[in-house]
Coordinates of C-alpha atoms in Angstrom, one line a residue:
M1 CA -14.7 5.2 -36.8
A2 CA -12.1 7.9 -36.2
G3 CA -13.2 9.4 -33.0
N4 CA -16.8 10.9 -32.6
K5 CA -17.7 8.1 -30.2
K6 CA -18.0 9.3 -26.7
H7 CA -16.4 5.9 -25.4
A8 CA -13.7 5.2 -28.1
Q9 CA -11.5 2.3 -27.5
I10 CA -8.2 4.2 -27.9
F11 CA -7.4 7.6 -26.7
L12 CA -4.6 9.3 -28.8
S13 CA -2.3 11.5 -26.8
Y14 CA 0.0 14.0 -28.9
H15 CA 1.6 17.2 -29.3
S16 CA 0.0 19.7 -31.5
S17 CA 2.9 19.7 -33.8
T18 CA 2.0 15.9 -34.7
V19 CA -1.7 16.3 -35.1
E20 CA -1.7 15.3 -38.7
L21 CA -0.1 12.0 -37.7
A22 CA -2.7 11.6 -35.0
A23 CA -5.4 12.0 -37.7
H24 CA -3.7 9.5 -39.9
L25 CA -3.5 7.1 -37.0
A26 CA -7.1 7.6 -36.1
K27 CA -8.2 6.6 -39.5
Y28 CA -5.9 3.7 -39.8
L29 CA -7.0 2.3 -36.5
G30 CA -10.7 2.9 -37.8
R31 CA -10.1 0.8 -40.9
R32 CA -8.8 -1.9 -38.5
G33 CA -12.0 -1.8 -36.5
L34 CA -10.7 0.2 -33.5
T35 CA -12.5 3.6 -32.6
S36 CA -10.2 6.4 -31.5
W37 CA -10.5 9.7 -29.8
Y38 CA -8.2 12.6 -30.1
A39 CA -8.6 16.3 -29.1
R40 CA -9.0 18.1 -32.4
D41 CA -11.6 15.8 -33.9
S42 CA -13.6 14.7 -30.9
I43 CA -13.9 17.7 -28.7
H44 CA -17.0 19.7 -30.1
T45 CA -17.8 23.4 -29.6
G46 CA -18.9 24.5 -26.1
V47 CA -17.5 21.6 -24.5
Q48 CA -14.9 21.9 -21.6
W49 CA -11.6 20.5 -22.7
D50 CA -10.3 19.2 -19.5
E51 CA -13.7 17.5 -18.7
A52 CA -13.9 15.8 -22.2
I53 CA -10.3 14.5 -22.0
C54 CA -10.8 13.2 -18.5
E55 CA -14.0 11.4 -19.5
A56 CA -12.4 10.1 -22.7
I57 CA -9.4 8.5 -20.8
K58 CA -11.5 7.3 -18.1
N59 CA -13.7 5.2 -20.6
C60 CA -11.0 4.1 -23.2
K61 CA -9.5 0.8 -23.5
A62 CA -6.0 2.0 -23.9
V63 CA -3.9 5.1 -24.4
V64 CA -1.6 5.6 -27.3
L65 CA 1.0 8.3 -27.4
L66 CA 2.7 10.0 -30.4
F67 CA 6.0 10.5 -28.8
C68 CA 8.4 13.3 -29.8
A69 CA 10.6 15.8 -28.1
Q70 CA 7.6 18.4 -28.0
A71 CA 5.3 15.8 -26.5
D72 CA 8.1 15.0 -23.9
A73 CA 8.0 18.8 -22.7
S74 CA 4.3 19.1 -22.9
I75 CA 2.4 19.6 -19.6
H76 CA -0.9 18.6 -21.3
V77 CA 0.7 15.2 -22.4
K78 CA 2.1 14.8 -19.0
R79 CA -1.4 15.4 -17.5
E80 CA -3.1 12.9 -19.8
L81 CA -0.5 10.2 -18.9
A82 CA -1.3 11.0 -15.2
L83 CA -4.9 10.2 -15.9
A84 CA -4.0 7.3 -17.6
D85 CA -2.0 6.1 -14.6
K86 CA -4.8 7.2 -12.2
Y87 CA -7.5 5.2 -14.1
K88 CA -5.0 2.0 -14.7
K89 CA -5.1 2.5 -18.5
P90 CA -2.4 0.4 -20.3
V91 CA -0.1 3.1 -22.5
F92 CA 1.3 2.3 -25.7
W93 CA 3.9 5.0 -27.1
L94 CA 4.8 5.3 -30.7
R95 CA 8.2 7.0 -31.2
V96 CA 8.1 9.4 -34.0
E97 CA 11.5 10.9 -33.3
R98 CA 14.6 9.3 -32.1
V99 CA 14.6 10.7 -28.8
E100 CA 14.4 9.1 -25.2
P101 CA 11.7 10.0 -22.5
N102 CA 12.9 12.7 -20.1
N103 CA 10.1 14.7 -18.5
L104 CA 7.7 11.6 -19.1
S105 CA 10.2 9.0 -18.1
Y106 CA 8.1 8.1 -15.0
Y107 CA 5.1 7.2 -17.1
L108 CA 6.8 5.7 -20.3
T109 CA 10.0 3.7 -19.4
S110 CA 7.8 0.8 -17.9
T111 CA 5.2 0.8 -20.8
Q112 CA 5.0 -0.7 -24.1
W113 CA 6.8 1.2 -27.0
L114 CA 7.1 0.9 -30.8
D115 CA 9.3 2.8 -33.2
W116 CA 7.2 4.6 -35.8
L117 CA 10.0 6.7 -37.1
D118 CA 9.3 6.1 -40.8
T119 CA 5.4 6.3 -40.2
R120 CA 4.6 3.3 -42.3
D121 CA 1.3 1.8 -41.7
A122 CA 2.8 -1.7 -41.7
T123 CA 4.5 -0.8 -38.5
L124 CA 1.2 -0.2 -36.8
E125 CA 0.2 -3.9 -37.0
K126 CA 2.2 -4.8 -33.9
L127 CA 0.5 -2.1 -32.0
I128 CA -2.9 -3.1 -33.1
S129 CA -2.0 -6.8 -32.4
D130 CA -1.0 -5.9 -28.8
I131 CA -4.2 -3.8 -28.2
R132 CA -6.4 -6.5 -29.4
L133 CA -4.8 -8.8 -26.8
L134 CA -6.3 -6.5 -24.1
D135 CA -9.9 -7.2 -22.7
A136 CA -12.1 -4.5 -21.3
D137 CA -10.1 -4.2 -18.1
G138 CA -6.7 -3.9 -19.7
F139 CA -5.7 -7.7 -19.2
T140 CA -4.4 -9.8 -21.9
K141 CA -6.2 -12.8 -23.2
E142 CA -3.2 -14.9 -22.2
K143 CA -3.4 -13.9 -18.6
I144 CA -7.3 -14.7 -18.6
E145 CA -6.8 -18.1 -20.0
R146 CA -4.2 -18.9 -17.2
S147 CA -6.4 -17.7 -14.7
E148 CA -9.4 -19.7 -15.9
N149 CA -7.1 -22.8 -15.3
A150 CA -6.1 -21.8 -12.0
E151 CA -6.2 -24.1 -9.1
T152 CA -7.9 -21.9 -6.6
P153 CA -10.5 -18.8 -7.3
A154 CA -8.2 -16.7 -5.0
Q155 CA -6.1 -16.2 -7.8
S156 CA -6.5 -12.9 -9.6
L157 CA -6.8 -12.6 -13.3
N158 CA -3.6 -10.7 -13.6
N159 CA -1.7 -12.9 -11.1
W160 CA 0.9 -14.9 -13.0
A161 CA 3.3 -15.4 -10.0
K162 CA 3.1 -18.2 -7.6
G163 CA 2.7 -15.7 -4.8
I164 CA 3.2 -12.0 -3.9
L165 CA 4.6 -12.0 -0.6
A166 CA 4.1 -8.6 1.1
F167 CA 6.2 -7.9 4.2
K168 CA 5.9 -5.0 6.8
D169 CA 9.4 -3.7 5.8
E170 CA 12.4 -4.3 3.7
R171 CA 14.2 -6.1 6.4
E172 CA 11.8 -8.9 6.7
A173 CA 11.4 -9.3 3.0
A174 CA 15.2 -9.6 2.7
E175 CA 15.3 -12.1 5.5
C176 CA 12.8 -14.3 3.6
A177 CA 15.1 -14.2 0.6
A178 CA 18.1 -15.3 2.7
R179 CA 16.2 -18.2 4.2
V180 CA 15.2 -19.3 0.7
Y181 CA 18.8 -19.1 -0.5
F182 CA 20.1 -21.2 2.4
D183 CA 17.3 -23.7 2.2
A184 CA 17.6 -24.2 -1.4
A185 CA 21.3 -24.5 -1.2
H186 CA 21.0 -27.4 1.5
A187 CA 18.2 -29.1 -0.4
H188 CA 20.3 -29.1 -3.7
P189 CA 24.0 -29.4 -2.9
D190 CA 24.8 -30.2 -6.5
S191 CA 23.3 -27.0 -7.8
S192 CA 24.2 -23.3 -7.8
V193 CA 22.7 -20.3 -6.2
I194 CA 22.8 -17.0 -8.1
L195 CA 23.2 -14.0 -5.9
P196 CA 21.7 -10.6 -6.9
T197 CA 23.6 -7.5 -7.1
G198 CA 22.8 -3.9 -6.2
R199 CA 20.7 -2.4 -3.3
S200 CA 18.5 -5.4 -2.7
A201 CA 21.4 -7.6 -2.7
T202 CA 22.9 -5.6 0.2
A203 CA 19.9 -6.0 2.2
I204 CA 19.7 -9.8 1.5
F205 CA 23.4 -10.0 2.5
R206 CA 22.8 -8.4 5.7
A207 CA 19.8 -10.8 6.5
M208 CA 22.1 -13.7 5.6
L209 CA 24.6 -12.7 8.2
R210 CA 21.9 -12.2 10.8
I211 CA 20.7 -15.7 10.3
A212 CA 23.9 -17.6 9.4
N213 CA 24.4 -19.1 12.9
E214 CA 21.0 -20.8 12.7
Y215 CA 22.8 -23.3 10.1
E216 CA 25.5 -25.7 11.0
G217 CA 28.8 -24.9 9.0
C218 CA 28.6 -22.7 5.8
P219 CA 24.8 -21.7 5.4
F220 CA 25.3 -22.3 1.7
G221 CA 26.1 -25.9 2.2
E222 CA 28.0 -27.2 -0.6
A223 CA 26.2 -25.3 -3.6
Q224 CA 28.1 -23.3 -6.0
I225 CA 27.9 -19.5 -5.7
I226 CA 27.6 -17.2 -8.7
S227 CA 26.8 -13.5 -9.1
D228 CA 24.1 -12.3 -11.7
T229 CA 26.3 -9.3 -13.3
E230 CA 29.5 -7.7 -13.3
T231 CA 30.9 -4.7 -15.1
F232 CA 33.0 -6.1 -18.0
G233 CA 36.4 -4.9 -18.5
V234 CA 36.9 -3.7 -14.8
W235 CA 39.2 -5.5 -12.3
S236 CA 37.4 -7.2 -9.4
E237 CA 39.1 -4.7 -7.0
H238 CA 37.7 -1.7 -8.6
D239 CA 35.2 0.4 -6.6
T240 CA 32.3 -0.3 -9.0
S241 CA 33.1 -4.2 -9.1
R242 CA 30.2 -6.2 -8.2
T243 CA 32.5 -8.9 -7.2
R244 CA 34.1 -6.7 -4.8
H245 CA 30.9 -5.7 -3.2
I246 CA 29.8 -9.3 -2.6
Y247 CA 33.2 -10.1 -0.9
E248 CA 33.1 -7.1 1.1
T249 CA 29.4 -7.3 2.3
L250 CA 29.0 -11.2 2.6
I251 CA 31.8 -13.4 1.9
E252 CA 34.4 -11.7 4.3
P253 CA 31.8 -11.2 7.2
L254 CA 30.8 -14.8 6.9
E255 CA 34.6 -15.6 7.2
R256 CA 34.8 -13.6 10.4
Q257 CA 31.8 -15.6 11.7
G258 CA 33.7 -18.9 10.8
K259 CA 30.8 -19.5 8.3
Q260 CA 32.6 -18.7 5.0
P261 CA 32.1 -21.2 1.9
D262 CA 35.2 -22.9 0.4
K263 CA 36.9 -21.1 -2.3
G264 CA 36.2 -23.6 -4.7
Q265 CA 32.3 -22.8 -4.2
I266 CA 32.8 -19.2 -5.0
N267 CA 32.5 -18.5 -8.8
L268 CA 31.5 -14.8 -9.0
L269 CA 31.3 -13.4 -12.7
S270 CA 34.6 -12.0 -14.0
G271 CA 34.9 -8.6 -15.7
I272 CA 38.2 -9.4 -17.2
Y273 CA 40.1 -12.0 -19.4
T274 CA 42.9 -13.9 -17.7
D275 CA 44.0 -17.3 -18.7
S276 CA 40.3 -18.3 -19.4
D277 CA 37.3 -17.0 -21.1
P278 CA 34.9 -15.7 -18.3
L279 CA 31.9 -16.4 -20.5
K280 CA 32.9 -20.0 -21.2
K281 CA 33.7 -20.6 -17.6
A282 CA 30.2 -19.2 -16.5
Q283 CA 28.3 -21.2 -19.1
K284 CA 30.1 -24.4 -18.2
L285 CA 29.4 -23.8 -14.4
I286 CA 25.6 -23.2 -15.0
R287 CA 25.5 -26.3 -17.0
S288 CA 27.2 -28.4 -14.4
Y289 CA 25.4 -26.8 -11.6
P290 CA 21.9 -25.8 -12.5
P291 CA 20.7 -22.8 -10.5
S292 CA 18.2 -23.9 -7.7
V293 CA 17.4 -20.1 -6.7
H294 CA 18.0 -16.7 -8.3
G295 CA 16.9 -13.6 -6.8
V296 CA 16.5 -10.9 -9.5
S297 CA 16.3 -7.1 -8.7
L298 CA 14.0 -4.9 -10.9
S299 CA 15.1 -1.5 -11.9
P300 CA 12.3 1.2 -11.6
I301 CA 12.1 1.3 -15.3
G302 CA 12.1 -2.4 -16.2
E303 CA 15.9 -2.9 -16.9
V304 CA 16.9 -6.3 -15.4
L305 CA 20.2 -8.4 -15.6
A306 CA 21.6 -5.4 -17.4
Y307 CA 19.0 -5.8 -20.4
E308 CA 18.1 -2.3 -21.2
V309 CA 14.6 -1.0 -21.6
G310 CA 13.9 -0.1 -25.4
T311 CA 16.8 -2.0 -26.6
Y312 CA 15.2 -5.2 -27.9
N313 CA 12.1 -5.8 -30.2
E314 CA 11.9 -9.6 -30.1
I315 CA 11.5 -11.9 -27.2
D316 CA 13.5 -14.6 -28.9
D317 CA 16.5 -12.3 -28.9
I318 CA 16.9 -12.6 -25.1
I319 CA 14.6 -15.3 -23.7
S320 CA 17.2 -18.1 -23.9
D321 CA 20.3 -16.3 -23.3
A322 CA 23.2 -18.0 -21.4
P323 CA 26.0 -15.8 -20.0
R324 CA 26.7 -13.0 -22.4
I325 CA 28.1 -9.4 -22.5
V326 CA 25.5 -6.7 -23.2
E327 CA 26.0 -2.9 -23.7
V328 CA 23.9 -0.4 -21.8
G329 CA 23.3 3.3 -22.4
E330 CA 23.3 6.1 -19.9
N331 CA 19.9 5.8 -18.9
S332 CA 20.2 2.1 -17.7
K333 CA 23.8 2.6 -16.6
K334 CA 22.7 4.3 -13.4
Y335 CA 20.9 1.2 -12.4
I336 CA 24.3 -0.8 -12.7
D337 CA 26.6 1.9 -11.3
P338 CA 26.7 5.5 -12.5
N339 CA 30.4 5.6 -11.8
Q340 CA 31.5 2.6 -13.6
P341 CA 34.1 3.1 -16.3
S342 CA 32.4 0.8 -18.8
K343 CA 29.2 0.3 -20.5
S344 CA 29.8 -3.3 -21.0
I345 CA 28.2 -5.9 -18.4
I346 CA 28.7 -9.5 -18.3
T347 CA 25.4 -11.0 -17.2
V348 CA 24.1 -14.6 -16.5
G349 CA 21.6 -14.2 -19.1
M350 CA 17.8 -14.0 -19.2
G351 CA 17.7 -17.7 -20.0
T352 CA 19.7 -18.6 -17.0
A353 CA 17.2 -16.8 -14.8
L354 CA 14.4 -18.5 -16.3
S355 CA 15.9 -21.9 -15.8
A356 CA 16.3 -21.4 -11.9
G357 CA 14.3 -23.7 -9.7
I358 CA 12.9 -20.8 -7.7
L359 CA 12.9 -17.2 -9.1
L360 CA 12.6 -14.6 -6.5
I361 CA 11.6 -11.0 -8.0
L362 CA 12.9 -8.6 -5.5
A363 CA 11.0 -5.1 -5.2
F364 CA 11.9 -3.6 -1.9
D365 CA 11.9 -0.1 -2.8
I366 CA 8.9 2.2 -3.2
Q367 CA 10.3 3.2 -6.7
K368 CA 9.7 -0.3 -8.0
A369 CA 5.9 0.0 -7.6
N370 CA 5.5 1.5 -11.0
I371 CA 7.3 -1.5 -12.8
L372 CA 5.8 -4.1 -10.4
S373 CA 2.3 -2.9 -11.4
R374 CA 3.3 -3.2 -14.9
L375 CA 4.3 -6.8 -14.5
F376 CA 0.9 -7.6 -13.3
N377 CA -1.2 -5.3 -15.5
G378 CA 0.4 -5.3 -19.1
P379 CA 1.6 -7.7 -21.9
I380 CA 5.0 -9.4 -22.0
T381 CA 7.1 -7.4 -24.3
A382 CA 10.8 -7.5 -25.1
G383 CA 10.8 -3.7 -25.0
I384 CA 10.7 -4.0 -21.2
P385 CA 12.9 -7.0 -20.3
A386 CA 11.6 -7.4 -16.8
T387 CA 8.3 -8.5 -18.2
L388 CA 9.8 -11.5 -19.6
L389 CA 10.2 -12.9 -16.1
Q390 CA 6.5 -13.8 -16.2
R391 CA 7.8 -16.7 -18.3
H392 CA 9.0 -18.4 -15.0
G393 CA 6.9 -21.2 -13.7
N394 CA 8.0 -20.9 -10.1
A395 CA 8.4 -17.1 -9.5
Y396 CA 7.7 -15.4 -6.3
V397 CA 7.5 -11.4 -5.7
L398 CA 9.2 -10.4 -2.6
T399 CA 8.1 -6.9 -1.6
T400 CA 6.6 -4.8 1.2
E401 CA 3.2 -3.7 2.0
S402 CA 3.8 -0.2 1.0
V403 CA 5.0 -1.1 -2.4
V404 CA 1.9 -3.3 -3.0
R405 CA -0.4 -0.5 -2.0
E406 CA 1.5 1.8 -4.4
A407 CA 1.4 -0.5 -7.2
R408 CA -2.3 -1.1 -6.7
L409 CA -2.1 -4.8 -6.4
T410 CA -4.4 -5.2 -3.4
E411 CA -6.7 -7.5 -5.4
A412 CA -4.0 -9.8 -6.2
S413 CA -3.2 -13.0 -4.3
V414 CA -1.0 -11.4 -1.7
I415 CA 0.2 -13.7 1.0
G416 CA 1.0 -12.2 4.5
K417 CA 3.5 -14.3 6.3
N418 CA 6.6 -13.7 8.4
A419 CA 9.9 -14.4 6.9
R420 CA 10.5 -18.0 8.2
E421 CA 6.8 -18.9 7.2
A422 CA 7.1 -17.5 3.9
A423 CA 10.4 -19.2 3.2
E424 CA 8.9 -22.7 4.3
W425 CA 5.8 -21.9 2.1
I426 CA 8.0 -21.2 -0.9
A427 CA 10.0 -24.5 -0.3
E428 CA 6.8 -26.5 -0.2
K429 CA 5.5 -25.3 -3.6

């Protein structure tokens, strides 16, 4: 069962320094009923190596990488992962050294990972369990069951979202988000709206300013306004403060238009302790004013709401989180702000995002295509926090046609509408 079958289920990618571990893994998988293919054992004399590897990856069910520093620097491993990406094969990586991806980060930071630092066989059971959830096309059984209960045959097997709305450009996608925010705020005056932060937020705020005059008075109505993250320990006037960004790019321009919300409506997360606890204040506000809409921006690697890729092992560790403080490493810090003086982030929490009446998943940038593809073609895993957004029952992906093409989601239920029509369509759901 180790690897002599031409069309083995699992392709093992590894650096030659870990070939003995690859052999052991192949035997273990074989004992658990999974055939595997790895170069030393499976390429026979006289066979072209590149052709054999390409054929094996093309016909496998999944790729498992034994990740170490040498593998990260290997051009051969990189080519194998590029082939896996080409043939849309799910990639699982086993860390056998405590190192982070560098050269391979494009392929690995949005894939499922597992620490195998002690190389104990018991650790592999989680890997085997996840592999067995895949059907022949790389979709999980859970996704197939959901699709079989779908209301319309137009829904794709891998489409968990209510809709993927692909616009011609970022400007129109942002306008759709802006209209959803304003319409939800007016429809639910006793709720809150949670504003995203970052580059996608800037595009949405600009769209909000463009259409603000279509609404009488404040376009947010009476809804409470909250931000989704803030650098903890940083004053709100600091250059890296997300509160400052929202005021400068949205609240103050609305004021110049005479459309600003009342001061009592603005409850942006605070990075400092004053006379009150910012966590308790945020928790109380969200309980009193449940969020009607939240726009969540994905990082290219799957970090979301400051939850860092590779930090969590159990879904239950974050799935019900209310506002809390999280620590991020240097790799994910750049998706918050590389110049921030703190690694501590106050976030509304994943549980808050999943409780919003409408969840908008924002993927405007072409760099988001890889993680967007991962959300629709891979299992839910705590190791990639963005995948947990699939748990939301009323989620919509707002993106662009170019991102959809790059993510290879052309077979998903993509809905082409202009910004106004799309916002109305979401409101009807």
